[in-house]
XYZ file of C-alpha atoms in Angstrom:
354
model
C -26.364 -7.308 -4.348
C -29.803 -6.754 -5.861
C -30.219 -4.896 -9.164
C -31.796 -1.824 -7.538
C -29.068 -1.645 -4.913
C -26.389 -1.953 -7.593
C -28.031 0.767 -9.708
C -28.163 3.088 -6.716
C -24.499 2.371 -6.030
C -23.478 3.283 -9.579
C -25.623 6.423 -9.510
C -23.922 7.442 -6.282
C -20.473 6.911 -7.803
C -21.444 9.032 -10.820
C -22.749 11.830 -8.602
C -19.594 11.769 -6.476
C -17.443 11.809 -9.604
C -19.013 15.039 -10.801
C -18.807 16.475 -7.275
C -15.083 15.684 -7.411
C -14.748 17.862 -10.509
C -16.518 20.653 -8.631
C -14.086 20.278 -5.726
C -11.211 20.448 -8.194
C -12.558 23.719 -9.617
C -13.042 25.070 -6.108
C -9.426 24.435 -5.149
C -7.889 25.521 -8.457
C -9.861 28.777 -8.557
C -9.543 29.535 -4.843
C -13.316 29.551 -4.374
C -13.270 27.584 -1.100
C -10.696 29.948 0.336
C -12.594 32.962 -0.957
C -15.848 31.866 0.670
C -14.112 30.947 3.930
C -12.800 34.507 4.236
C -16.331 35.883 3.938
C -18.561 33.421 5.752
C -17.950 30.685 8.326
C -21.430 30.620 9.844
C -25.077 31.006 8.915
C -25.020 34.456 10.487
C -22.314 35.622 8.069
C -23.593 33.695 4.999
C -23.204 35.528 1.699
C -24.863 35.616 -1.712
C -23.225 34.415 -4.897
C -22.955 38.033 -6.022
C -20.971 38.935 -2.901
C -18.600 36.022 -3.422
C -18.225 36.772 -7.127
C -17.512 40.454 -6.490
C -14.883 39.642 -3.853
C -12.978 37.494 -6.357
C -13.670 39.464 -9.529
C -15.536 36.464 -11.011
C -18.716 36.277 -13.097
C -21.652 35.694 -10.748
C -23.397 33.288 -13.109
C -20.463 30.879 -13.078
C -20.056 31.150 -9.305
C -23.757 30.415 -8.804
C -23.753 27.267 -10.924
C -20.621 25.918 -9.250
C -21.655 26.698 -5.676
C -25.105 25.115 -6.067
C -23.451 21.863 -7.094
C -21.170 22.017 -4.044
C -24.073 22.823 -1.741
C -26.193 19.891 -2.940
C -23.179 17.578 -2.657
C -22.877 18.605 1.008
C -19.480 20.243 0.513
C -20.687 23.765 1.358
C -23.613 25.023 3.451
C -26.681 26.769 2.024
C -29.928 28.252 3.232
C -32.492 30.640 1.810
C -32.476 33.701 4.058
C -34.948 36.555 3.554
C -35.770 35.231 0.098
C -32.111 35.071 -1.008
C -29.826 32.062 -1.328
C -26.880 32.379 1.042
C -23.791 30.195 1.410
C -21.026 29.602 3.949
C -18.247 27.229 5.015
C -18.401 25.500 8.379
C -15.157 25.868 10.399
C -14.727 22.100 10.769
C -14.614 21.712 6.953
C -11.693 24.101 6.437
C -8.790 21.714 7.161
C -10.187 19.393 4.494
C -11.072 22.078 1.947
C -8.031 24.322 2.341
C -5.327 21.937 3.574
C -1.773 22.915 4.444
C 1.761 21.874 3.538
C 1.164 18.266 4.648
C -2.594 17.757 4.164
C -4.053 17.938 0.671
C -7.447 16.245 0.736
C -9.725 18.457 -1.357
C -6.776 19.423 -3.571
C -6.338 15.782 -4.528
C -9.507 16.133 -6.614
C -7.262 17.882 -9.122
C -5.839 14.453 -9.959
C -9.122 13.679 -11.721
C -8.951 16.891 -13.734
C -5.337 16.151 -14.640
C -5.649 12.554 -15.822
C -8.978 13.114 -17.587
C -7.195 15.439 -20.034
C -6.059 12.382 -21.989
C -8.961 9.950 -21.551
C -9.846 9.889 -25.263
C -6.184 9.403 -26.213
C -5.865 6.494 -23.761
C -9.027 4.868 -25.128
C -7.314 4.724 -28.537
C -4.497 2.672 -26.976
C -6.747 -0.273 -26.043
C -7.070 -1.885 -29.518
C -4.222 -4.218 -30.482
C -3.421 -2.048 -33.497
C -3.680 1.214 -31.520
C -0.824 3.309 -30.063
C 1.192 1.737 -27.242
C 0.634 4.693 -24.929
C 0.540 8.439 -24.354
C 3.202 11.126 -24.085
C 4.079 12.157 -20.522
C 4.442 15.784 -21.622
C 0.761 15.982 -22.620
C -0.611 16.254 -19.048
C 0.053 19.922 -18.116
C -2.746 20.214 -15.514
C -1.622 17.037 -13.759
C 2.006 18.138 -13.709
C 0.993 21.522 -12.321
C -0.767 19.744 -9.457
C 2.121 17.345 -8.798
C 4.595 20.215 -8.624
C 2.434 22.070 -6.110
C 1.901 18.861 -4.150
C 5.642 18.631 -3.630
C 5.445 21.484 -1.100
C 5.409 18.879 1.694
C 9.152 18.531 1.113
C 9.770 22.164 2.053
C 9.779 21.304 5.746
C 13.166 20.355 7.287
C 11.181 18.275 9.788
C 10.065 16.016 6.949
C 13.725 15.360 6.137
C 14.349 14.011 9.620
C 11.210 11.868 9.525
C 12.340 10.336 6.239
C 16.065 10.168 6.929
C 15.625 8.429 10.274
C 18.884 6.537 9.799
C 21.315 8.081 12.306
C 24.391 7.171 10.256
C 22.955 8.910 7.198
C 21.954 11.964 9.228
C 25.477 12.271 10.632
C 26.892 12.038 7.093
C 24.577 14.812 5.958
C 25.781 16.983 8.837
C 29.414 16.454 7.777
C 28.707 17.000 4.085
C 28.190 14.426 1.338
C 27.426 14.306 -2.385
C 23.754 13.811 -3.209
C 21.849 13.237 -6.467
C 18.081 13.515 -6.914
C 16.742 11.427 -9.804
C 13.538 12.599 -11.504
C 13.673 15.816 -9.514
C 10.742 17.673 -11.072
C 10.805 21.079 -9.371
C 13.631 19.841 -7.092
C 11.970 20.800 -3.827
C 13.642 17.924 -1.886
C 16.977 19.074 -3.303
C 16.317 22.629 -2.142
C 15.274 21.432 1.310
C 18.441 19.376 1.750
C 20.707 22.028 0.249
C 19.328 24.650 2.624
C 19.380 22.426 5.714
C 22.824 20.970 4.954
C 24.813 23.674 3.108
C 27.981 21.592 3.425
C 26.504 18.975 1.057
C 26.886 19.082 -2.743
C 23.726 18.230 -4.648
C 22.927 17.371 -8.261
C 19.266 17.530 -9.307
C 18.503 15.581 -12.494
C 15.476 15.023 -14.674
C 14.968 13.649 -18.160
C 12.574 16.519 -18.915
C 14.142 19.894 -19.709
C 10.946 21.722 -18.689
C 11.252 20.281 -15.187
C 14.827 21.528 -14.964
C 13.589 25.031 -15.742
C 11.246 24.742 -12.761
C 14.094 23.350 -10.667
C 16.229 26.335 -11.671
C 13.634 28.645 -10.159
C 13.321 26.505 -7.026
C 17.082 26.350 -6.392
C 17.962 29.882 -7.415
C 20.764 31.273 -5.274
C 21.888 27.901 -3.868
C 25.579 27.585 -4.673
C 25.757 23.940 -3.559
C 23.207 22.762 -6.169
C 23.877 21.756 -9.774
C 21.143 20.950 -12.304
C 21.460 18.548 -15.211
C 19.149 17.059 -17.832
C 19.911 13.363 -17.478
C 18.495 9.907 -18.066
C 19.679 8.020 -14.987
C 19.490 4.752 -16.939
C 22.407 6.021 -19.027
C 24.295 8.436 -16.800
C 27.651 9.550 -18.162
C 30.737 7.712 -16.943
C 32.073 10.807 -15.142
C 29.370 10.168 -12.516
C 30.459 6.575 -11.759
C 30.718 6.027 -7.968
C 30.412 9.762 -7.347
C 27.501 10.000 -4.913
C 27.013 9.082 -1.270
C 23.239 9.343 -1.530
C 20.651 9.116 -4.313
C 17.038 10.228 -3.811
C 14.058 9.221 -5.936
C 10.515 10.184 -5.001
C 7.414 8.718 -6.683
C 9.342 7.941 -9.877
C 9.999 4.184 -10.090
C 6.487 3.047 -11.064
C 6.336 5.663 -13.862
C 9.530 4.789 -15.741
C 9.563 2.524 -18.828
C 12.766 0.672 -17.881
C 12.854 0.374 -14.070
C 15.543 -2.335 -13.968
C 17.895 -0.148 -16.010
C 17.093 2.798 -13.758
C 18.015 0.949 -10.560
C 21.189 -0.401 -12.178
C 22.102 3.113 -13.332
C 21.623 4.564 -9.864
C 23.644 1.728 -8.336
C 26.508 2.517 -10.742
C 26.770 6.190 -9.762
C 26.738 5.473 -6.008
C 29.983 5.080 -4.087
C 30.621 1.754 -2.306
C 28.467 1.974 0.809
C 26.334 4.683 -0.830
C 22.599 4.775 -0.208
C 19.425 5.117 -2.262
C 16.321 6.580 -0.650
C 13.333 5.598 -2.781
C 9.704 6.528 -2.201
C 6.689 5.158 -4.055
C 2.995 4.400 -3.645
C 2.341 1.892 -0.870
C 0.114 -0.437 -2.872
C 0.439 -4.220 -2.950
C 1.303 -6.372 -5.933
C -1.934 -8.334 -5.455
C -5.337 -6.816 -6.169
C -6.740 -9.076 -3.426
C -4.405 -7.500 -0.855
C -5.298 -4.014 -2.075
C -9.009 -4.853 -1.881
C -8.663 -6.105 1.681
C -6.610 -3.119 2.855
C -8.479 -0.231 1.202
C -10.527 -1.049 -1.898
C -11.706 2.530 -2.480
C -8.263 4.136 -2.291
C -6.410 1.566 -4.354
C -9.280 1.399 -6.843
C -8.733 5.120 -7.363
C -5.003 4.513 -7.916
C -5.680 1.819 -10.528
C -7.927 4.198 -12.457
C -5.472 7.100 -12.239
C -2.760 4.721 -13.398
C -4.788 3.502 -16.372
C -4.985 7.098 -17.585
C -1.447 8.256 -16.818
C 1.185 6.122 -15.052
C 0.768 2.953 -17.106
C 0.274 4.359 -20.653
C 3.114 6.900 -20.340
C 5.502 4.078 -19.375
C 4.102 1.374 -21.649
C 4.404 3.733 -24.627
C 8.073 2.884 -25.170
C 9.274 -0.303 -26.917
C 9.284 -3.028 -24.241
C 8.166 -0.412 -21.711
C 7.364 -2.017 -18.356
C 4.077 -0.233 -17.732
C 4.284 -1.076 -14.021
C 1.520 1.320 -13.048
C 0.727 3.020 -9.757
C -0.133 -0.260 -8.029
C 2.953 -2.175 -9.141
C 3.311 -3.114 -5.512
C 5.755 -2.742 -2.637
C 6.570 -6.441 -2.855
C 7.772 -6.043 -6.451
C 9.808 -2.950 -5.602
C 11.490 -4.673 -2.673
C 12.428 -7.719 -4.779
C 13.884 -5.550 -7.527
C 15.904 -3.489 -5.065
C 17.245 -6.587 -3.300
C 18.449 -7.912 -6.658
C 20.898 -4.990 -6.789
C 21.568 -3.639 -3.280
C 23.189 -5.474 -0.368
C 20.789 -4.087 2.230
C 17.189 -2.927 1.714
C 14.874 -1.800 4.493
C 11.742 0.279 4.948
C 11.954 3.586 6.820
C 9.573 6.412 7.766
C 6.676 3.968 7.715
C 4.359 6.502 9.355
C 4.337 8.815 6.316
C 4.553 6.463 3.344
C 6.513 3.758 1.556
C 10.230 4.569 1.722
C 13.102 2.171 1.038
C 16.635 2.924 2.232
C 19.067 0.778 0.245
C 22.823 0.374 0.757
C 25.299 -0.510 -2.007
């Protein structure tokens, strides 16, 4: 690649990075939705003042934001009768607004969330610097991740994930279930509502998350909440559960081997663990060949959040977002008698039997 071509490439990345921040603002503030309600064609295009008034925003801020989005090609613009007008094209709305299973534009909020701690992470690089950052210091990111969990509200998702017929029949009859690292406990709520005969325990090491889970599961008599480190679960939980669930947790924890051993201990003989994580490979070469842009994004996100929040602890693993499905499978097979992948059409899910 020639120098000029490389320079143009970097300039393009920089421009797209700032456009990503604009997309994040547009989703967080509801600006895309607000504009879509007013104008979905050139004929209905509106001024920045009209958009600002409809949302009770300051026009000057709306104008600066929307011009960036227009020049990035995210929104449409034309000068009409001497006035700048803006609109959303109908074909852009699924991407910009999303739904319970599609969050494309909203994913820009990941950049806003991890960038909160960039300076703190930079201080971790020197040998004599801190080992990592505190997981509780990413409020914007956690807000996004909790909202992203809405995909688990759908009972249909449960059947796509729990495709094992034996497990589904057990759920119908009623079993004991524990969710590890529950966050807002939306999977727990979904299962508890769909299978009221089941008893569920939602656990998280973070008390703040349990407060969110309390709101989520309010009124569900078959759900219990508990602040718990699954690496060191109390002995009263030994061999208590038929099913453990863990979604997008493993790569973030400082002691993953202890976590898997702890979950194994609280499962009954023949009990199952359903574990979901990012479908990256252990090898950067494999990630480059499959989807360099996507996995490159994951590495960068991980360098700002997943890795430093895990590596912070003494002997913390610091696996990172791209720890790799091959690593996860090996670790699970070290403990469980049967490990297989399920629901391959919607992500990386392991169903493991004790």
